[in-house]
Amino acid sequence: MKLTDKIILRVEDLTVAFDTEAGKVRAIENVGFELEKGTFLGIVGESGCGKSVTALTIMRLLPQPAGVIEKGHILLDRTDLLELSVEKMQKVRGNQIAMIFQEPMTALNPVHKIGRQLSEVFQIHYPELNQNQVKKKSVALLQKVGIPEPEMRLADYPHQISGGMRQRVMIAMALAGQPEILIADEPTTALDVTIQAQILELLKTIQQETAMSVILITHDLAVIAETCDKVVVMYAGKIVETAPVIELFQNPKHPYTQGLLNSIPRLTTKPKTRLKIIEGMVPSLLNMPAGCCFHNRCPLAKPICQTTLPMPAHFSKNHMVKCHLYSGD
């Protein structure tokens, strides 16, 4: 269970369940992937496929006592995060791994000013700093993430600034501890296209300047294409395909990945052509079908898909797919 010098984070065979009134629900099952140093890894899939649960598990922020990690390993610099005590994990958050949460309006405290919330991060990670030093660092960080008149913004409440600026504040707070890994959970949700582009460009610039590794969680394949080096495709709590981003877009193997790509509007498509969709609905996690979890929506399903889980098939060193189309059955 050792990492190479190239790999900074490895998730192995991770399964997470939640105890609910309706019964136990497995939100993610046998999830595994690697994050290379200084790269962008994209995790893509429909809502409810387990992307955010995977991120919260890495951060050890699952709601308690409902969230249960049934098995797996999360290796960071040869340390299994799942074996750390609460106190040691608190030192990992922010210093080694930081997270930009999905909705900045709910992630930021509405009753505290931006300056107070940002200064708390510095006080936790750098307790030796005095008040003036914390303020200078806060202003510099807001300036770095592109917020105009940063000193004035310290006195604002979250509701007084725009959605794009709130997202930039979240990015600033995540960067305050100079982490090695940044997890960005839907960082462009609810933002207009122009602001989305600015936020993505900001993340890429920061990543290049700091050689930080980034896990980008999204349902937007256009965002994946623009920013990521490698892609993990999730469906119903499972990974169905992983590949370098160019290879995935040029040669998608799994029918679900193909369906996602076919549903994207294209400039070359004849005007007024009906968009292609993936028929059916994602199965309930309380009542998962036997066999391949995608078989009830798959246009290429075979009888074996209804009864047997597909094994991983490898097309190259970094391109893996779980589908009976490639198993020889």
XYZ file of N, CA and C in Angstrom, residues 104-105 107-123 131 134-135 138 142 147 150-161 165-166 169-170 172-173:
129
model
N -21.289 28.218 -2.186
C -20.607 29.136 -1.279
C -21.547 29.917 -0.369
N -22.797 30.119 -0.789
C -23.725 30.885 0.044
C -24.065 30.124 1.320
N -21.950 27.546 2.421
C -20.678 27.180 3.041
C -20.120 28.323 3.893
N -20.366 29.556 3.468
C -19.933 30.711 4.253
C -20.972 31.018 5.327
N -20.496 31.475 6.473
C -21.400 31.831 7.568
C -22.054 33.178 7.269
N -23.391 33.240 7.166
C -24.053 34.484 6.761
C -24.001 35.600 7.801
N -23.681 35.277 9.058
C -23.725 36.302 10.110
C -22.332 36.829 10.466
N -21.304 36.342 9.759
C -19.951 36.846 10.014
C -19.374 37.468 8.752
N -18.584 38.511 8.936
C -17.984 39.201 7.798
C -16.908 38.327 7.144
N -16.636 38.654 5.891
C -15.651 37.895 5.121
C -14.300 37.903 5.833
N -13.908 39.059 6.354
C -12.608 39.180 7.011
C -12.486 38.261 8.207
N -13.553 38.147 9.000
C -13.493 37.291 10.185
C -13.370 35.824 9.784
N -14.132 35.424 8.765
C -14.106 34.023 8.351
C -12.760 33.643 7.743
N -12.176 34.554 6.997
C -10.868 34.288 6.399
C -9.765 34.308 7.449
N -9.869 35.233 8.413
C -8.837 35.318 9.455
C -8.831 34.087 10.355
N -9.995 33.467 10.541
C -10.057 32.247 11.358
C -9.202 31.130 10.764
N -9.179 31.060 9.427
C -8.371 30.039 8.763
C -6.896 30.249 9.070
N -6.444 31.494 8.980
C -5.028 31.790 9.272
C -4.710 31.536 10.744
N -5.659 31.860 11.632
C -5.422 31.666 13.060
C -5.279 30.187 13.408
N -2.585 40.033 14.720
C -3.785 40.499 14.018
C -3.453 41.259 12.738
N -2.285 38.810 10.040
C -3.424 38.055 9.506
C -4.199 38.911 8.503
N -4.401 40.175 8.834
C -5.144 41.057 7.926
C -4.391 41.237 6.617
N -4.743 38.140 4.585
C -6.108 38.019 4.084
C -6.320 38.903 2.863
N -7.098 37.585 -1.001
C -8.261 38.033 -1.765
C -7.834 38.680 -3.082
N -10.283 39.417 -6.404
C -11.357 40.227 -5.828
C -10.917 41.690 -5.797
N -9.834 44.463 -2.202
C -9.928 43.385 -1.210
C -10.047 43.859 0.231
N -9.395 44.971 0.564
C -9.461 45.445 1.950
C -10.881 45.844 2.324
N -11.625 46.432 1.379
C -13.011 46.807 1.638
C -13.898 45.568 1.752
N -13.582 44.526 0.960
C -14.420 43.316 0.969
C -14.335 42.577 2.306
N -13.259 42.797 3.059
C -13.143 42.152 4.366
C -14.282 42.543 5.291
N -14.831 43.726 5.081
C -15.905 44.224 5.944
C -17.298 43.832 5.443
N -17.371 43.120 4.322
C -18.671 42.723 3.762
C -19.144 41.401 4.349
N -20.472 41.251 4.383
C -21.084 39.966 4.707
C -21.268 39.182 3.400
N -21.393 37.858 3.460
C -21.526 37.071 2.222
C -22.659 37.522 1.310
N -23.775 37.961 1.886
C -24.907 38.347 1.033
C -24.671 39.666 0.291
N -23.626 40.390 0.679
C -23.355 41.684 0.060
C -22.480 41.577 -1.184
N -21.980 40.380 -1.475
C -21.135 40.208 -2.657
C -21.782 39.193 -3.602
N -17.939 36.247 -6.582
C -17.009 36.720 -5.555
C -17.052 35.808 -4.330
N -18.230 35.290 -3.987
C -18.307 34.336 -2.870
C -17.479 33.087 -3.174
N -13.940 33.852 -2.615
C -13.635 33.849 -1.179
C -13.420 32.426 -0.692
N -14.274 31.498 -1.161
C -14.110 30.088 -0.783
C -12.769 29.549 -1.259
N -10.081 31.347 -1.752
C -9.064 31.977 -0.903
C -8.937 31.258 0.434
N -10.062 30.903 1.029
C -10.040 30.201 2.313
C -9.383 28.824 2.170
